[in-house]
CSV table of C-alpha atoms in Angstrom, one decimal:
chain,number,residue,atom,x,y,z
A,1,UNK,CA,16.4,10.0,-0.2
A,2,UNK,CA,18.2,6.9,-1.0
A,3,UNK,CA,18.8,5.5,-4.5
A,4,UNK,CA,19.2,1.7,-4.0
A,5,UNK,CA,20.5,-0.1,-7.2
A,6,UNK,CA,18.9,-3.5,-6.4
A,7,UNK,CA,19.1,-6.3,-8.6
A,8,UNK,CA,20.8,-3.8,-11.3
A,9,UNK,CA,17.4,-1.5,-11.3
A,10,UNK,CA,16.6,1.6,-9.2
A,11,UNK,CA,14.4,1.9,-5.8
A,12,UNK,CA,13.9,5.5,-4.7
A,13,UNK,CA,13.5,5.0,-0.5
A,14,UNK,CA,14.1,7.3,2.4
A,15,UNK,CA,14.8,5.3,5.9
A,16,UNK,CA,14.3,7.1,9.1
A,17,UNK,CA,14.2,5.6,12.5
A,18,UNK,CA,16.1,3.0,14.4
A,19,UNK,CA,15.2,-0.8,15.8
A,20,UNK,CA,13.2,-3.4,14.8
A,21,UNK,CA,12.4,-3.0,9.9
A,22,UNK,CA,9.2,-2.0,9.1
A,23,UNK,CA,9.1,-1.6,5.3
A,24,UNK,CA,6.1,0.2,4.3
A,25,UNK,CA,4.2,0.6,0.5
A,26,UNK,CA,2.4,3.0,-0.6
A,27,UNK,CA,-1.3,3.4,-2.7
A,28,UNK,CA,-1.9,3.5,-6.2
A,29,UNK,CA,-2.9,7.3,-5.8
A,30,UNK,CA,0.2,9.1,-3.6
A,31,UNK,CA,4.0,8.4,-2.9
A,32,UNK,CA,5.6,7.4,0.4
A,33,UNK,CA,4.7,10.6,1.7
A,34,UNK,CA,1.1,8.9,2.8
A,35,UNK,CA,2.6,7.5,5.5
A,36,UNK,CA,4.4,11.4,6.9
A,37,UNK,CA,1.7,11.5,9.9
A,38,UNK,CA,2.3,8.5,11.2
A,39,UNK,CA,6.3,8.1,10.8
A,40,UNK,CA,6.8,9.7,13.8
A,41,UNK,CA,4.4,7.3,15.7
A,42,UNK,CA,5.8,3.9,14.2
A,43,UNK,CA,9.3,5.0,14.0
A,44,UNK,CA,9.9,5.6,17.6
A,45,UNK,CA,11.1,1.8,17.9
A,46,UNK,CA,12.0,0.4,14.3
A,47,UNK,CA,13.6,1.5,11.4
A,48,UNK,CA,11.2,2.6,8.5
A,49,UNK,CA,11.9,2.3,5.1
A,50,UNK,CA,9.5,4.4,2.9
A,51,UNK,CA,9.4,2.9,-0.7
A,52,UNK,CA,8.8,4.5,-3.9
A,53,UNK,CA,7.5,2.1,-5.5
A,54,UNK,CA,8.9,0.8,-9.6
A,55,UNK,CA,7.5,3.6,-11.8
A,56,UNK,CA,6.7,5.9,-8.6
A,57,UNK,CA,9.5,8.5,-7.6
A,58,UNK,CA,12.8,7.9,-8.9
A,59,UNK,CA,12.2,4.2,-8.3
A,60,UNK,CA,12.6,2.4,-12.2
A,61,UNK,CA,9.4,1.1,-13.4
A,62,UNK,CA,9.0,-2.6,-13.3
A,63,UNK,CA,6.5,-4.9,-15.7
A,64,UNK,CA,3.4,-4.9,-16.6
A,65,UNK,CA,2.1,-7.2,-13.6
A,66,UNK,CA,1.6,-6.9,-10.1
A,67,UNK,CA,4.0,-10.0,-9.5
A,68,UNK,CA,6.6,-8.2,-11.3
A,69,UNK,CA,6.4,-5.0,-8.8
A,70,UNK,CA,6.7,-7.7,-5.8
A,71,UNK,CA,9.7,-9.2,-7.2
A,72,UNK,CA,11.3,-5.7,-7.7
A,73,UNK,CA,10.3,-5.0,-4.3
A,74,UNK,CA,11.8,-8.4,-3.4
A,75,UNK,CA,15.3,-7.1,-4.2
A,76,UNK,CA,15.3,-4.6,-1.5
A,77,UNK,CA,15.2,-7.4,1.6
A,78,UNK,CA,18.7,-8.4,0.8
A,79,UNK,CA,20.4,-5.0,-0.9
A,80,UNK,CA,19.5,-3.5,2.5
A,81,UNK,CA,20.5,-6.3,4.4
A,82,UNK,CA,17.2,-7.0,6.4
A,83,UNK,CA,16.7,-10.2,8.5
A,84,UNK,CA,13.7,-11.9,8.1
A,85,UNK,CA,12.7,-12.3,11.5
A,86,UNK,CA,13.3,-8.6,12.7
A,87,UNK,CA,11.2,-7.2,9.2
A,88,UNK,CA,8.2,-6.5,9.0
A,89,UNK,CA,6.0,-5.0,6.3
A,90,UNK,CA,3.0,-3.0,5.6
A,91,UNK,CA,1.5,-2.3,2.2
A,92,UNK,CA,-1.3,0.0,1.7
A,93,UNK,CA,-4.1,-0.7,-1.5
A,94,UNK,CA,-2.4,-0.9,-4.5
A,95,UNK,CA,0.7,-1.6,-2.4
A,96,UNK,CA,-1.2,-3.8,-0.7
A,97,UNK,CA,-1.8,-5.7,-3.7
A,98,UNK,CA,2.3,-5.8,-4.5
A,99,UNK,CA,2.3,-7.1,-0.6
A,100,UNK,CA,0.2,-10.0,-1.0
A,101,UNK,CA,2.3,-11.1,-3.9
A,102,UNK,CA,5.2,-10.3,-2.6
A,103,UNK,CA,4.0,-12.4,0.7
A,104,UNK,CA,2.7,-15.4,-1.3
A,105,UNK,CA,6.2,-15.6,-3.7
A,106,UNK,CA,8.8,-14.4,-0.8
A,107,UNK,CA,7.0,-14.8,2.5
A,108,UNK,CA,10.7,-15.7,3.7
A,109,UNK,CA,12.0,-12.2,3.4
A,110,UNK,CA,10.0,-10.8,6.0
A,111,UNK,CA,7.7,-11.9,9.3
A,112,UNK,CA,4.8,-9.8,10.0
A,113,UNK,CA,2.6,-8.0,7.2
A,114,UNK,CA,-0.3,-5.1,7.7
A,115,UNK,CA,-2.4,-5.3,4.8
A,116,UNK,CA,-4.7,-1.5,4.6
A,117,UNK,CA,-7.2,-0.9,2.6
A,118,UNK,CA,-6.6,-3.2,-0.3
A,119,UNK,CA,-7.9,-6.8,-1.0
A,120,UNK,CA,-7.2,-9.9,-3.4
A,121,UNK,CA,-9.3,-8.9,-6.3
A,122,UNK,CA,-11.9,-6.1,-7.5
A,123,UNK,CA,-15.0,-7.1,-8.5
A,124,UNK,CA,-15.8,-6.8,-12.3
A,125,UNK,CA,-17.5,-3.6,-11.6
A,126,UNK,CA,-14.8,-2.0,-10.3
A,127,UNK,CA,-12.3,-2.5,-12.7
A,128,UNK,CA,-13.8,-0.6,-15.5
A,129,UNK,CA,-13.0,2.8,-13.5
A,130,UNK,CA,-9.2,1.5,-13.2
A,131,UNK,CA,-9.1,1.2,-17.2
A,132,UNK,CA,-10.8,4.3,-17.6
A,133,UNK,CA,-8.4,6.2,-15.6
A,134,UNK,CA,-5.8,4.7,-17.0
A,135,UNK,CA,-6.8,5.9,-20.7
A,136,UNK,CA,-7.3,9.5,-18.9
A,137,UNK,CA,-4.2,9.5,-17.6
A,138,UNK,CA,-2.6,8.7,-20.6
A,139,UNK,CA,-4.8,11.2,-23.0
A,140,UNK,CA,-5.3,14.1,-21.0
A,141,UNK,CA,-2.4,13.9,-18.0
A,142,UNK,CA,-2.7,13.3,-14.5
A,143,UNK,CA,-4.7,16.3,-13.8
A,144,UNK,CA,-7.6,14.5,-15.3
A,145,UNK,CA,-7.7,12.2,-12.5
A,146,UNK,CA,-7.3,14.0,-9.8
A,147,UNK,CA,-10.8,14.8,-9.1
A,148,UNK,CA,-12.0,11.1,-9.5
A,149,UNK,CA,-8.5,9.8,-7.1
A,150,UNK,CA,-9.2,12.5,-4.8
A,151,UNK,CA,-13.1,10.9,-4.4
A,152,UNK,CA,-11.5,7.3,-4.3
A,153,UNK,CA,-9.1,8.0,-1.1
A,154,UNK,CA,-11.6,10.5,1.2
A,155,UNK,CA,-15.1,11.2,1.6
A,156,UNK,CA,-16.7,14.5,0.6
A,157,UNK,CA,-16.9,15.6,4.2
A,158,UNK,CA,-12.9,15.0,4.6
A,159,UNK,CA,-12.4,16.6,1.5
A,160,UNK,CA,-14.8,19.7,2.6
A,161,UNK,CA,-13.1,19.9,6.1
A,162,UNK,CA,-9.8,19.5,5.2
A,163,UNK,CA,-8.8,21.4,1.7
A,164,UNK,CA,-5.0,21.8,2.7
A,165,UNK,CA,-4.2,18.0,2.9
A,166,UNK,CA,-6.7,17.4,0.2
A,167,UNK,CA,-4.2,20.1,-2.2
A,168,UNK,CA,-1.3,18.6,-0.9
A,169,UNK,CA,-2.3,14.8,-2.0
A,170,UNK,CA,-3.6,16.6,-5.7
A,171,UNK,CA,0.2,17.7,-6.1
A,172,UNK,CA,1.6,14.5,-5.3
A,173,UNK,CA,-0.6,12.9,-7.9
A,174,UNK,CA,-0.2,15.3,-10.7
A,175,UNK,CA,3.5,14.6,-10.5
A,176,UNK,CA,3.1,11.0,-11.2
A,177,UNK,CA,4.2,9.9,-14.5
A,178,UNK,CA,0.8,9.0,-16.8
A,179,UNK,CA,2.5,6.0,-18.4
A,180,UNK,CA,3.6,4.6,-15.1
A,181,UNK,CA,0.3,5.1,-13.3
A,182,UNK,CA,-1.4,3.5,-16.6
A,183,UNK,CA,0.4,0.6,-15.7
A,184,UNK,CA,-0.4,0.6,-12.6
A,185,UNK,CA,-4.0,0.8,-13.1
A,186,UNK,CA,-4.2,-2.0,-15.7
A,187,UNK,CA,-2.3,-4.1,-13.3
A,188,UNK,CA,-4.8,-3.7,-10.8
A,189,UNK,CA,-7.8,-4.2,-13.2
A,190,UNK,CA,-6.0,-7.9,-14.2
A,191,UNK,CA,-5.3,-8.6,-10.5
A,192,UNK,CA,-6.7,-12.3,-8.9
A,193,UNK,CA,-4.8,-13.1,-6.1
A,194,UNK,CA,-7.4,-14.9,-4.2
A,195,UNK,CA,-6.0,-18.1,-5.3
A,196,UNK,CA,-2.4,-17.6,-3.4
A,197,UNK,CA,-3.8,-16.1,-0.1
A,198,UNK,CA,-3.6,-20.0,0.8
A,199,UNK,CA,0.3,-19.5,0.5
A,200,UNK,CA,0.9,-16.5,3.0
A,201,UNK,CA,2.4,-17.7,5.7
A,202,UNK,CA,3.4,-14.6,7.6
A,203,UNK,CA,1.5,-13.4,10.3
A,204,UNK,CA,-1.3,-11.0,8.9
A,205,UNK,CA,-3.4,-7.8,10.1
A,206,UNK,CA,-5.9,-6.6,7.7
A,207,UNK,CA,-6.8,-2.4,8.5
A,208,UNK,CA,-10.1,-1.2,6.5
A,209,UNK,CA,-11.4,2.0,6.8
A,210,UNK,CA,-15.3,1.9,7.5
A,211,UNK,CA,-16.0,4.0,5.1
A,212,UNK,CA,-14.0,2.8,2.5
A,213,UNK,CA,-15.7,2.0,-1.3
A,214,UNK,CA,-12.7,1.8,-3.1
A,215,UNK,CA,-11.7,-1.7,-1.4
A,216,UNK,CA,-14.5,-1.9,0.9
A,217,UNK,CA,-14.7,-4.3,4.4
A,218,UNK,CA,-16.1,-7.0,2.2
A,219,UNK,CA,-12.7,-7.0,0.3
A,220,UNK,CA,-10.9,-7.0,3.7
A,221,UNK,CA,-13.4,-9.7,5.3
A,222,UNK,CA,-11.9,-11.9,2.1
A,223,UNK,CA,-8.5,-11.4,3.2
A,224,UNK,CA,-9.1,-12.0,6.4
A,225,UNK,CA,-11.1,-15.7,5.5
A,226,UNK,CA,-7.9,-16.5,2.8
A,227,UNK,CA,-5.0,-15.7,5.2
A,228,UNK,CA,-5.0,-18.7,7.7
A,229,UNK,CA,-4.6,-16.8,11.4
A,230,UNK,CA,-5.7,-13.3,10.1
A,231,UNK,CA,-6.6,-10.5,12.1
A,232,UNK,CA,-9.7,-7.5,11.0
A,233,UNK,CA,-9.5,-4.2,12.1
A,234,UNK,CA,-12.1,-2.0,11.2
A,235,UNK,CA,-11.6,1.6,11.3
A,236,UNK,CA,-14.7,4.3,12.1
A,237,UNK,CA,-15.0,7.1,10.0
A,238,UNK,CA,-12.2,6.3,7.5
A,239,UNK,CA,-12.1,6.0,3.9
A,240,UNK,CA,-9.0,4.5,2.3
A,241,UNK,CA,-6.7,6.4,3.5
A,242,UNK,CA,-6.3,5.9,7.1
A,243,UNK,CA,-2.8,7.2,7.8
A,244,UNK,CA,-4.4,10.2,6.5
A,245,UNK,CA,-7.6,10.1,8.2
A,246,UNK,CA,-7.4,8.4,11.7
A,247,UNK,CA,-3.5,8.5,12.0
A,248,UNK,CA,-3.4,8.2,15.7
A,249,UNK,CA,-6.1,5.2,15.6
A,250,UNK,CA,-4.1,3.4,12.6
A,251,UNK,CA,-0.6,3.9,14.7
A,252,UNK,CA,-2.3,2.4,17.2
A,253,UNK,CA,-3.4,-0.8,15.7
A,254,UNK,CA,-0.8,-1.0,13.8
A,255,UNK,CA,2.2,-0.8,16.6
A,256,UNK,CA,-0.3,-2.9,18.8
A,257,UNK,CA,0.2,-5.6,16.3
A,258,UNK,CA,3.8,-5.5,15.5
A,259,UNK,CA,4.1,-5.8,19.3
A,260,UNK,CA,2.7,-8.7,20.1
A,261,UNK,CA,4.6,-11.8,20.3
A,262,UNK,CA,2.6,-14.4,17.7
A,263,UNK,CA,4.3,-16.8,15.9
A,264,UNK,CA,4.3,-17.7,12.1
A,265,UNK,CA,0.6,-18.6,10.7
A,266,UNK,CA,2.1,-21.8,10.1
């Protein structure tokens, strides 16, 4: 673990790997320790850094906004030295969310970005469950969440057939701070970022589990209309949480991608 004073505020990251940056963001509901299936997969050729993001880990917290996470994150690019042209970065759901901003107010930072799982906006339904575990969080602790974060990253037959890595992502999220992942919450319940998708100029994948009803393909199939040049990729039974889930199949797609010799959107 790496404690990177960036900007004169704290980023908790661990970097493993060697070649080509890949800078990767994790969901509202775990750490960087999603991503520990597939490190070995995309690390074999880049450098990974695994963020914490603000208010996650040891990483500071940052304001009340998803734009203010992306400029946080922003810092990073140049405290670590990374060259635009030989970063990339993927952001998953609610770090997906910090991507797209981050994308549409310092596209120049990076070249490439995977966007999994996430989308520009929720639909007014679904932000009332965002507020409402943000209150619970905040009343009762994390462990009153669990049970309803657990049902928003897997489906019931995951959870059934796979109780160890189900217990393993219930630790990670009990040891979240409640006032942090409040924060985060609200954030995400104020989000609209369909109006800057015009902006992102960076080469874009778009990953969506199939299964997914936390930000299902309809969300991704926006993303993929908004970003000009956009790739879908649609994964088969997978929730939101495909590192997890399909780890080879999202490796796959995902090293596919960052492989591939396009140019800037634009």
């Amino acid at each position: 673990m790496i404690i990177l004073a960036a900007g004169g505020t704290d980023l908790d990251i661990v970097q493993v790997g060697q070649g080509r940056d890949l800078v990767l963001l994790h969901s509202l509901l775990t750490d960087r320790t999603v991503f520990d299936p597939v490190i070995a997969s995309l690390g074999r050729d880049r450098r990974l850094t695994l963020v914490n993001l603000p208010g996650f880990g040891a990483s500071a917290p940052a304001g009340p906004a998803i734009e203010d996470y992306a400029d946080r994150v922003a810092l990073l690019f140049p405290a670590l030295g990374l060259e635009p042209e030989t970063t990339d970065l993927l952001a998953m759901s609610f770090g997906g969310f910090v991507g797209l901003a981050l994308a549409a107010r310092h596209g120049h930072l990076f070249r490439r970005l995977v966007l999994v799982d996430t989308a520009a906006a929720f639909p007014e339904p679904a932000k009332a469950p965002l507020r409402v575990m943000a209150e619970r969080a905040l009343r009762d602790g994390m462990g009153a969440v669990v049970d309803t974060a657990l049902r928003r990253m897997f489906t019931e037959r995951f959870i059934a057939a796979h109780p160890d890595i189900v217990a393993a992502r219930s630790e990670v999220l009990r040891r979240a701070r409640p006032e942090h992942f409040a924060t985060a919450c609200r954030a995400l319940a104020d989000l609209d970022l369909r109006p800057v998708l015009g902006k992102i100029a960076n080469p874009t994948l778009v990953i969506v589990g199939a299964l997914d009803v936390t930000t299902p393909p309809v969300l991704a199939r926006e993303l993929e209309a908004g970003i000009e040049g956009a790739r879908l990729v649609e994964i088969p039974d997978c929730a939101h949480c495909p590192p997890i889930e399909q780890p080879e199949e999202f490796a796959r797609a995902v090293g596919a991608f960052l492989a591939s010799g396009r140019s800037r959107a634009r």
